[in-house]
Amino acid sequence: MRFKGKVVLITGGATGIGRAAALAFAREGAAVVIGDTSELAAETVRLIEREAGRALFQPADVASPEQVDSLVESAVKRFGGLNAAFNNAGILPSTQPLHEVRASDFDRVLAVNLRGVFNAMHAEIAYMLDHGGGAIVNTASVAGVVADPGMSPYVASKHGVVGLTKAAAIEYGRRGIRINAIAPGLVRTPMTERWLADPGFRQSFFAAGPFAPSPLGRAAEPEEMAGTVLHLCSDAATFTIGQIAVVDGGQTVR
Ligand SMILES: NC(=O)c1ccc[n+]([C@@H]2O[C@H](COP(=O)([O-])OP(=O)(O)OC[C@H]3O[C@@H](n4cnc5c(N)ncnc54)[C@H](O)[C@@H]3O)[C@@H](O)[C@H]2O)c1
């Protein structure tokens, strides 16, 4: 019960990694506030309440600063504060070479994946500075550390999250706010189900042998991300700031 009495805000908690983290935080005692554009977040709340946890879903688009500000206000109003945040909402556009990407699509990916993290930190840090500090984890990606072909808007957005995380971490470390990121590899979620359903993709990505892209030969389950997120938000990580925890089954090791 590392988070007993704590309040955690999670964006993108309707499905996938965000839902797994929401359930894990709640199991360790946290009250969880979920901001998401998807009504499936109500199901995450139901799953938490079924285990006698406390959670609230408020519809919010992370690209909107007002809607994200309102999430922090709701966390304080409903549960009495804000101790940690997992800024995880994101979108993955279809794979395309850069010269075919529409500028409006590029802007939307940046608005959700990068500006969304900025909006969330803007609101969370403003509150935490005056209320005893806190811990923040942003969701980057292995695409924030290395590049994948056909994914230039996504790669740019996630490299941006890595930079934003480092910049914010050194600004606020002395003021009691620890900021880190996770960089997941391939995780089995609604975001990646179209890839994982493709036999050609599975065959090339999970192939055996010394040069296989995936040393473990499988995708992660969302729950395999939650442990690192909770650790980074916990008192076991008080000297860890500005780190990008790559949780990718060795995908970027070689
Ligand atoms: N699945 C992977 O392999 C993988 C790998 C690396 C990074 N990631 C990142 O992990 C994060 C979570 O993705 P996931 O894999 O769990 O996929 P997912 O699609 O299950 O989760 C994304 C969540 O973000 C929400 N969301 C999307 N746009 C939003 C917006 N504008 N405002 C608020 N919420 C919004 C969705 O409704 C959903 O709940 C994303 O940032 C993604 O880029 C995923």
mmCIF file of C-alpha atoms and ligand atoms in Angstrom:
data_model
loop_
_atom_site.group_PDB
_atom_site.id
_atom_site.type_symbol
_atom_site.label_atom_id
_atom_site.label_comp_id
_atom_site.label_asym_id
_atom_site.label_seq_id
_atom_site.Cartn_x
_atom_site.Cartn_y
_atom_site.Cartn_z
ATOM 1 C CA MET A 1 0.000 0.000 0.000
ATOM 2 C CA ARG A 2 2.679 2.482 -1.085
ATOM 3 C CA PHE A 3 0.079 5.040 -2.196
ATOM 4 C CA LYS A 4 -2.367 4.878 0.703
ATOM 5 C CA GLY A 5 -3.891 8.324 1.184
ATOM 6 C CA LYS A 6 -2.355 9.619 -2.065
ATOM 7 C CA VAL A 7 -4.157 11.047 -5.075
ATOM 8 C CA VAL A 8 -2.945 10.197 -8.581
ATOM 9 C CA LEU A 9 -4.023 11.789 -11.859
ATOM 10 C CA ILE A 10 -3.784 9.604 -14.982
ATOM 11 C CA THR A 11 -4.418 10.736 -18.539
ATOM 12 C CA GLY A 12 -5.281 8.074 -21.088
ATOM 13 C CA GLY A 13 -6.556 5.692 -18.409
ATOM 14 C CA ALA A 14 -9.433 4.290 -20.445
ATOM 15 C CA THR A 15 -7.494 1.379 -21.915
ATOM 16 C CA GLY A 16 -4.028 -0.131 -22.290
ATOM 17 C CA ILE A 17 -1.096 1.066 -20.225
ATOM 18 C CA GLY A 18 -3.102 3.814 -18.503
ATOM 19 C CA ARG A 19 -5.794 1.420 -17.338
ATOM 20 C CA ALA A 20 -3.216 -1.081 -16.047
ATOM 21 C CA ALA A 21 -1.448 1.705 -14.139
ATOM 22 C CA ALA A 22 -4.755 3.038 -12.757
ATOM 23 C CA LEU A 23 -5.636 -0.396 -11.382
ATOM 24 C CA ALA A 24 -2.138 -0.860 -9.935
ATOM 25 C CA PHE A 25 -2.178 2.540 -8.194
ATOM 26 C CA ALA A 26 -5.651 1.866 -6.792
ATOM 27 C CA ARG A 27 -4.567 -1.565 -5.494
ATOM 28 C CA GLU A 28 -1.798 0.192 -3.585
ATOM 29 C CA GLY A 29 -4.220 2.586 -1.952
ATOM 30 C CA ALA A 30 -4.325 5.621 -4.246
ATOM 31 C CA ALA A 31 -7.451 7.525 -5.217
ATOM 32 C CA VAL A 32 -7.261 7.780 -9.004
ATOM 33 C CA VAL A 33 -8.550 10.544 -11.261
ATOM 34 C CA ILE A 34 -8.709 9.618 -14.949
ATOM 35 C CA GLY A 35 -8.865 12.145 -17.755
ATOM 36 C CA ASP A 36 -9.619 10.661 -21.159
ATOM 37 C CA THR A 37 -11.579 11.305 -24.340
ATOM 38 C CA SER A 38 -12.909 7.732 -24.306
ATOM 39 C CA GLU A 39 -15.944 6.671 -22.301
ATOM 40 C CA LEU A 40 -14.145 3.353 -21.720
ATOM 41 C CA ALA A 41 -12.548 5.161 -18.780
ATOM 42 C CA ALA A 42 -15.834 4.584 -16.941
ATOM 43 C CA GLU A 43 -15.050 0.852 -17.144
ATOM 44 C CA THR A 44 -11.621 1.472 -15.552
ATOM 45 C CA VAL A 45 -13.416 3.237 -12.685
ATOM 46 C CA ARG A 46 -15.839 0.330 -12.376
ATOM 47 C CA LEU A 47 -12.951 -2.167 -12.215
ATOM 48 C CA ILE A 48 -11.274 -0.113 -9.480
ATOM 49 C CA GLU A 49 -14.473 0.278 -7.457
ATOM 50 C CA ARG A 50 -15.154 -3.459 -7.765
ATOM 51 C CA GLU A 51 -11.940 -3.947 -5.790
ATOM 52 C CA ALA A 52 -13.095 -1.343 -3.240
ATOM 53 C CA GLY A 53 -10.768 1.324 -4.650
ATOM 54 C CA ARG A 54 -11.585 4.971 -5.251
ATOM 55 C CA ALA A 55 -11.599 6.529 -8.718
ATOM 56 C CA LEU A 56 -13.157 9.297 -10.775
ATOM 57 C CA PHE A 57 -13.449 9.659 -14.550
ATOM 58 C CA GLN A 58 -13.697 13.115 -16.045
ATOM 59 C CA PRO A 59 -13.865 13.438 -19.838
ATOM 60 C CA ALA A 60 -10.914 15.533 -20.973
ATOM 61 C CA ASP A 61 -8.901 16.115 -24.125
ATOM 62 C CA VAL A 62 -5.274 16.618 -23.093
ATOM 63 C CA ALA A 63 -4.803 18.992 -26.039
ATOM 64 C CA SER A 64 -7.060 21.451 -24.198
ATOM 65 C CA PRO A 65 -5.307 23.347 -21.372
ATOM 66 C CA GLU A 66 -8.668 24.281 -19.813
ATOM 67 C CA GLN A 67 -9.828 20.662 -19.694
ATOM 68 C CA VAL A 68 -6.556 19.545 -18.127
ATOM 69 C CA ASP A 69 -6.640 22.379 -15.565
ATOM 70 C CA SER A 70 -10.121 21.203 -14.669
ATOM 71 C CA LEU A 71 -8.825 17.661 -14.047
ATOM 72 C CA VAL A 72 -6.430 18.922 -11.393
ATOM 73 C CA GLU A 73 -9.227 20.987 -9.827
ATOM 74 C CA SER A 74 -11.455 17.909 -9.710
ATOM 75 C CA ALA A 75 -8.726 15.801 -8.095
ATOM 76 C CA VAL A 76 -8.360 18.400 -5.353
ATOM 77 C CA LYS A 77 -12.094 18.919 -4.915
ATOM 78 C CA ARG A 78 -13.055 15.238 -4.870
ATOM 79 C CA PHE A 79 -10.056 13.621 -3.156
ATOM 80 C CA GLY A 80 -8.358 16.534 -1.394
ATOM 81 C CA GLY A 81 -5.079 16.959 -3.290
ATOM 82 C CA LEU A 82 -2.696 15.720 -5.932
ATOM 83 C CA ASN A 83 0.439 13.728 -5.113
ATOM 84 C CA ALA A 84 1.381 12.053 -8.381
ATOM 85 C CA ALA A 85 0.533 12.117 -12.064
ATOM 86 C CA PHE A 86 0.951 9.741 -14.983
ATOM 87 C CA ASN A 87 0.721 11.755 -18.201
ATOM 88 C CA ASN A 88 0.118 8.908 -20.572
ATOM 89 C CA ALA A 89 -2.534 9.827 -23.164
ATOM 90 C CA GLY A 90 -1.287 9.410 -26.709
ATOM 91 C CA ILE A 91 -2.211 8.606 -30.269
ATOM 92 C CA LEU A 92 -0.420 6.641 -32.979
ATOM 93 C CA PRO A 93 -1.125 7.791 -36.537
ATOM 94 C CA SER A 94 -1.014 5.420 -39.492
ATOM 95 C CA THR A 95 2.409 4.604 -40.900
ATOM 96 C CA GLN A 96 3.339 6.964 -43.762
ATOM 97 C CA PRO A 97 6.483 8.445 -45.293
ATOM 98 C CA LEU A 98 7.039 12.009 -44.128
ATOM 99 C CA HIS A 99 6.253 13.676 -47.469
ATOM 100 C CA GLU A 100 2.779 12.117 -47.424
ATOM 101 C CA VAL A 101 1.878 13.203 -43.895
ATOM 102 C CA ARG A 102 -0.736 15.963 -43.877
ATOM 103 C CA ALA A 103 0.359 18.994 -41.863
ATOM 104 C CA SER A 104 -2.923 18.902 -39.940
ATOM 105 C CA ASP A 105 -2.251 15.278 -38.918
ATOM 106 C CA PHE A 106 1.262 16.204 -37.793
ATOM 107 C CA ASP A 107 -0.204 19.047 -35.710
ATOM 108 C CA ARG A 108 -2.771 16.773 -34.052
ATOM 109 C CA VAL A 109 -0.158 14.168 -33.063
ATOM 110 C CA LEU A 110 1.992 16.904 -31.548
ATOM 111 C CA ALA A 111 -1.060 18.497 -29.879
ATOM 112 C CA VAL A 112 -1.969 15.273 -28.061
ATOM 113 C CA ASN A 113 1.369 13.543 -27.490
ATOM 114 C CA LEU A 114 3.588 16.551 -26.712
ATOM 115 C CA ARG A 115 1.434 19.590 -25.994
ATOM 116 C CA GLY A 116 -0.832 17.270 -23.996
ATOM 117 C CA VAL A 117 2.076 16.379 -21.702
ATOM 118 C CA PHE A 118 3.013 20.060 -21.451
ATOM 119 C CA ASN A 119 -0.585 21.001 -20.593
ATOM 120 C CA ALA A 120 -0.735 18.318 -17.926
ATOM 121 C CA MET A 121 2.609 19.213 -16.327
ATOM 122 C CA HIS A 122 1.673 22.911 -16.458
ATOM 123 C CA ALA A 123 -1.405 22.301 -14.335
ATOM 124 C CA GLU A 124 0.083 19.618 -12.069
ATOM 125 C CA ILE A 125 3.300 21.478 -11.285
ATOM 126 C CA ALA A 126 1.432 24.720 -10.514
ATOM 127 C CA TYR A 127 -0.591 22.836 -7.895
ATOM 128 C CA MET A 128 2.247 20.693 -6.517
ATOM 129 C CA LEU A 129 4.576 23.677 -6.001
ATOM 130 C CA ASP A 130 2.195 25.095 -3.388
ATOM 131 C CA HIS A 131 1.115 21.784 -1.875
ATOM 132 C CA GLY A 132 4.126 19.761 -0.800
ATOM 133 C CA GLY A 133 5.540 18.613 -4.143
ATOM 134 C CA GLY A 134 4.870 15.348 -5.930
ATOM 135 C CA ALA A 135 6.006 12.924 -8.599
ATOM 136 C CA ILE A 136 5.230 12.945 -12.305
ATOM 137 C CA VAL A 137 5.805 10.248 -14.926
ATOM 138 C CA ASN A 138 5.272 10.992 -18.610
ATOM 139 C CA THR A 139 4.803 8.326 -21.264
ATOM 140 C CA ALA A 140 7.388 8.618 -24.005
ATOM 141 C CA SER A 141 8.226 5.555 -26.127
ATOM 142 C CA VAL A 142 11.202 3.768 -27.618
ATOM 143 C CA ALA A 143 10.244 6.118 -30.482
ATOM 144 C CA GLY A 144 11.422 8.906 -28.164
ATOM 145 C CA VAL A 145 14.885 7.365 -28.016
ATOM 146 C CA VAL A 146 15.369 5.879 -31.491
ATOM 147 C CA ALA A 147 13.508 6.366 -34.786
ATOM 148 C CA ASP A 148 11.202 4.024 -36.648
ATOM 149 C CA PRO A 149 10.502 4.459 -40.376
ATOM 150 C CA GLY A 150 7.119 5.852 -41.404
ATOM 151 C CA MET A 151 6.403 7.330 -38.008
ATOM 152 C CA SER A 152 7.918 10.811 -38.192
ATOM 153 C CA PRO A 153 5.138 12.728 -36.352
ATOM 154 C CA TYR A 154 5.018 10.129 -33.583
ATOM 155 C CA VAL A 155 8.826 9.946 -33.312
ATOM 156 C CA ALA A 156 9.039 13.745 -33.169
ATOM 157 C CA SER A 157 6.341 13.935 -30.504
ATOM 158 C CA LYS A 158 7.957 11.281 -28.305
ATOM 159 C CA HIS A 159 11.464 12.765 -28.657
ATOM 160 C CA GLY A 160 9.747 15.967 -27.524
ATOM 161 C CA VAL A 161 8.336 14.223 -24.452
ATOM 162 C CA VAL A 162 11.849 13.030 -23.572
ATOM 163 C CA GLY A 163 13.206 16.580 -23.836
ATOM 164 C CA LEU A 164 10.316 18.096 -21.927
ATOM 165 C CA THR A 165 10.724 15.529 -19.157
ATOM 166 C CA LYS A 166 14.439 16.265 -18.745
ATOM 167 C CA ALA A 167 13.944 20.045 -18.889
ATOM 168 C CA ALA A 168 11.158 20.002 -16.313
ATOM 169 C CA ALA A 169 13.015 17.557 -14.053
ATOM 170 C CA ILE A 170 15.987 19.846 -13.556
ATOM 171 C CA GLU A 171 13.765 22.898 -13.105
ATOM 172 C CA TYR A 172 11.660 21.431 -10.302
ATOM 173 C CA GLY A 173 13.843 18.821 -8.575
ATOM 174 C CA ARG A 174 14.881 21.193 -5.789
ATOM 175 C CA ARG A 175 11.304 22.261 -5.286
ATOM 176 C CA GLY A 176 10.079 18.790 -4.401
ATOM 177 C CA ILE A 177 8.684 17.634 -7.716
ATOM 178 C CA ARG A 178 10.339 14.592 -9.291
ATOM 179 C CA ILE A 179 9.726 14.161 -13.009
ATOM 180 C CA ASN A 180 10.631 11.090 -15.088
ATOM 181 C CA ALA A 181 9.325 9.218 -18.119
ATOM 182 C CA ILE A 182 8.838 5.661 -19.273
ATOM 183 C CA ALA A 183 9.717 4.613 -22.791
ATOM 184 C CA PRO A 184 7.734 1.456 -23.502
ATOM 185 C CA GLY A 185 8.634 -0.909 -26.302
ATOM 186 C CA LEU A 186 5.883 -2.853 -28.034
ATOM 187 C CA VAL A 187 2.940 -3.347 -25.655
ATOM 188 C CA ARG A 188 -0.247 -5.267 -26.406
ATOM 189 C CA THR A 189 -2.924 -2.531 -26.226
ATOM 190 C CA PRO A 190 -5.705 -1.203 -28.498
ATOM 191 C CA MET A 191 -3.058 1.099 -30.006
ATOM 192 C CA THR A 192 -0.993 -1.784 -31.365
ATOM 193 C CA GLU A 193 -3.650 -4.424 -31.997
ATOM 194 C CA ARG A 194 -3.612 -3.742 -35.749
ATOM 195 C CA TRP A 195 0.118 -4.514 -35.859
ATOM 196 C CA LEU A 196 -0.121 -7.563 -33.628
ATOM 197 C CA ALA A 197 -2.948 -8.961 -35.751
ATOM 198 C CA ASP A 198 -0.718 -8.839 -38.843
ATOM 199 C CA PRO A 199 1.098 -12.187 -39.326
ATOM 200 C CA GLY A 200 3.806 -10.506 -41.447
ATOM 201 C CA PHE A 201 4.554 -8.013 -38.675
ATOM 202 C CA ARG A 202 4.608 -10.712 -36.005
ATOM 203 C CA GLN A 203 6.889 -12.908 -38.067
ATOM 204 C CA SER A 204 9.481 -10.198 -38.655
ATOM 205 C CA PHE A 205 9.281 -8.570 -35.211
ATOM 206 C CA PHE A 206 9.271 -11.699 -33.089
ATOM 207 C CA ALA A 207 11.628 -13.766 -35.246
ATOM 208 C CA ALA A 208 14.205 -15.841 -33.391
ATOM 209 C CA GLY A 209 17.935 -15.410 -33.860
ATOM 210 C CA PRO A 210 20.713 -13.050 -32.845
ATOM 211 C CA PHE A 211 19.449 -10.144 -34.981
ATOM 212 C CA ALA A 212 15.781 -10.358 -34.002
ATOM 213 C CA PRO A 213 14.208 -6.927 -33.320
ATOM 214 C CA SER A 214 12.629 -8.278 -30.144
ATOM 215 C CA PRO A 215 15.113 -10.192 -27.959
ATOM 216 C CA LEU A 216 12.294 -11.498 -25.757
ATOM 217 C CA GLY A 217 10.284 -12.497 -28.823
ATOM 218 C CA ARG A 218 6.979 -11.063 -27.602
ATOM 219 C CA ALA A 219 5.049 -7.891 -26.890
ATOM 220 C CA ALA A 220 4.689 -6.704 -23.300
ATOM 221 C CA GLU A 221 1.383 -6.800 -21.470
ATOM 222 C CA PRO A 222 0.241 -3.371 -20.194
ATOM 223 C CA GLU A 223 0.699 -4.545 -16.599
ATOM 224 C CA GLU A 224 4.434 -4.889 -17.299
ATOM 225 C CA MET A 225 4.646 -1.085 -17.620
ATOM 226 C CA ALA A 226 2.756 -0.350 -14.408
ATOM 227 C CA GLY A 227 5.502 -1.604 -12.077
ATOM 228 C CA THR A 228 8.005 0.935 -13.394
ATOM 229 C CA VAL A 229 5.465 3.778 -13.301
ATOM 230 C CA LEU A 230 4.585 3.053 -9.672
ATOM 231 C CA HIS A 231 8.238 2.692 -8.712
ATOM 232 C CA LEU A 232 9.100 6.091 -10.230
ATOM 233 C CA CYS A 233 6.187 7.698 -8.346
ATOM 234 C CA SER A 234 7.081 5.995 -5.058
ATOM 235 C CA ASP A 235 9.378 6.900 -2.180
ATOM 236 C CA ALA A 236 11.780 4.213 -3.434
ATOM 237 C CA ALA A 237 12.787 6.623 -6.232
ATOM 238 C CA THR A 238 13.513 9.835 -4.294
ATOM 239 C CA PHE A 239 16.905 10.358 -6.035
ATOM 240 C CA THR A 240 15.631 9.612 -9.538
ATOM 241 C CA ILE A 241 14.820 12.605 -11.724
ATOM 242 C CA GLY A 242 14.904 13.294 -15.449
ATOM 243 C CA GLN A 243 15.291 9.617 -16.291
ATOM 244 C CA ILE A 244 13.768 7.870 -19.267
ATOM 245 C CA ALA A 245 13.037 4.341 -18.086
ATOM 246 C CA VAL A 246 13.202 2.219 -21.223
ATOM 247 C CA VAL A 247 10.942 -0.804 -20.680
ATOM 248 C CA ASP A 248 11.213 -2.518 -24.029
ATOM 249 C CA GLY A 249 12.266 -6.147 -23.559
ATOM 250 C CA GLY A 250 15.657 -5.250 -24.978
ATOM 251 C CA GLN A 251 14.372 -3.838 -28.269
ATOM 252 C CA THR A 252 16.794 -0.884 -28.223
ATOM 253 C CA VAL A 253 19.666 -2.540 -26.397
ATOM 254 C CA ARG A 254 21.514 -3.650 -29.515
HETATM 255 N N1 LIG B 1 1.346 0.182 -26.949
HETATM 256 C C1 LIG B 1 2.634 0.413 -27.255
HETATM 257 O O1 LIG B 1 3.310 -0.435 -27.861
HETATM 258 C C2 LIG B 1 3.269 1.710 -26.851
HETATM 259 C C3 LIG B 1 4.659 1.818 -26.995
HETATM 260 C C4 LIG B 1 5.279 2.991 -26.611
HETATM 261 C C5 LIG B 1 4.532 4.040 -26.106
HETATM 262 N N2 LIG B 1 3.183 3.913 -25.985
HETATM 263 C C6 LIG B 1 2.462 5.044 -25.444
HETATM 264 O O2 LIG B 1 1.729 4.621 -24.320
HETATM 265 C C7 LIG B 1 0.639 5.507 -24.108
HETATM 266 C C8 LIG B 1 -0.602 4.693 -23.878
HETATM 267 O O3 LIG B 1 -0.904 3.990 -25.069
HETATM 268 P P1 LIG B 1 -1.517 2.521 -25.075
HETATM 269 O O4 LIG B 1 -0.573 1.657 -25.819
HETATM 270 O O5 LIG B 1 -1.957 2.131 -23.723
HETATM 271 O O6 LIG B 1 -2.748 2.729 -26.079
HETATM 272 P P2 LIG B 1 -4.281 2.998 -25.816
HETATM 273 O O7 LIG B 1 -4.822 3.439 -27.114
HETATM 274 O O8 LIG B 1 -4.879 1.823 -25.133
HETATM 275 O O9 LIG B 1 -4.266 4.194 -24.761
HETATM 276 C C9 LIG B 1 -4.212 5.528 -25.124
HETATM 277 C C10 LIG B 1 -5.205 6.254 -24.255
HETATM 278 O O10 LIG B 1 -5.124 7.662 -24.516
HETATM 279 C C11 LIG B 1 -6.441 8.152 -24.692
HETATM 280 N N3 LIG B 1 -6.400 9.361 -25.493
HETATM 281 C C12 LIG B 1 -6.108 9.482 -26.820
HETATM 282 N N4 LIG B 1 -6.167 10.762 -27.196
HETATM 283 C C13 LIG B 1 -6.502 11.475 -26.093
HETATM 284 C C14 LIG B 1 -6.698 12.854 -25.842
HETATM 285 N N5 LIG B 1 -6.592 13.769 -26.810
HETATM 286 N N6 LIG B 1 -7.014 13.256 -24.577
HETATM 287 C C15 LIG B 1 -7.153 12.337 -23.593
HETATM 288 N N7 LIG B 1 -6.980 11.017 -23.768
HETATM 289 C C16 LIG B 1 -6.656 10.596 -25.007
HETATM 290 C C17 LIG B 1 -7.189 7.000 -25.345
HETATM 291 O O11 LIG B 1 -8.598 7.149 -25.266
HETATM 292 C C18 LIG B 1 -6.657 5.830 -24.564
HETATM 293 O O12 LIG B 1 -7.349 5.657 -23.344
HETATM 294 C C19 LIG B 1 0.589 6.415 -25.329
HETATM 295 O O13 LIG B 1 1.191 7.664 -25.017
HETATM 296 C C20 LIG B 1 1.428 5.671 -26.341
HETATM 297 O O14 LIG B 1 1.986 6.537 -27.297
HETATM 298 C C21 LIG B 1 2.536 2.766 -26.342
#
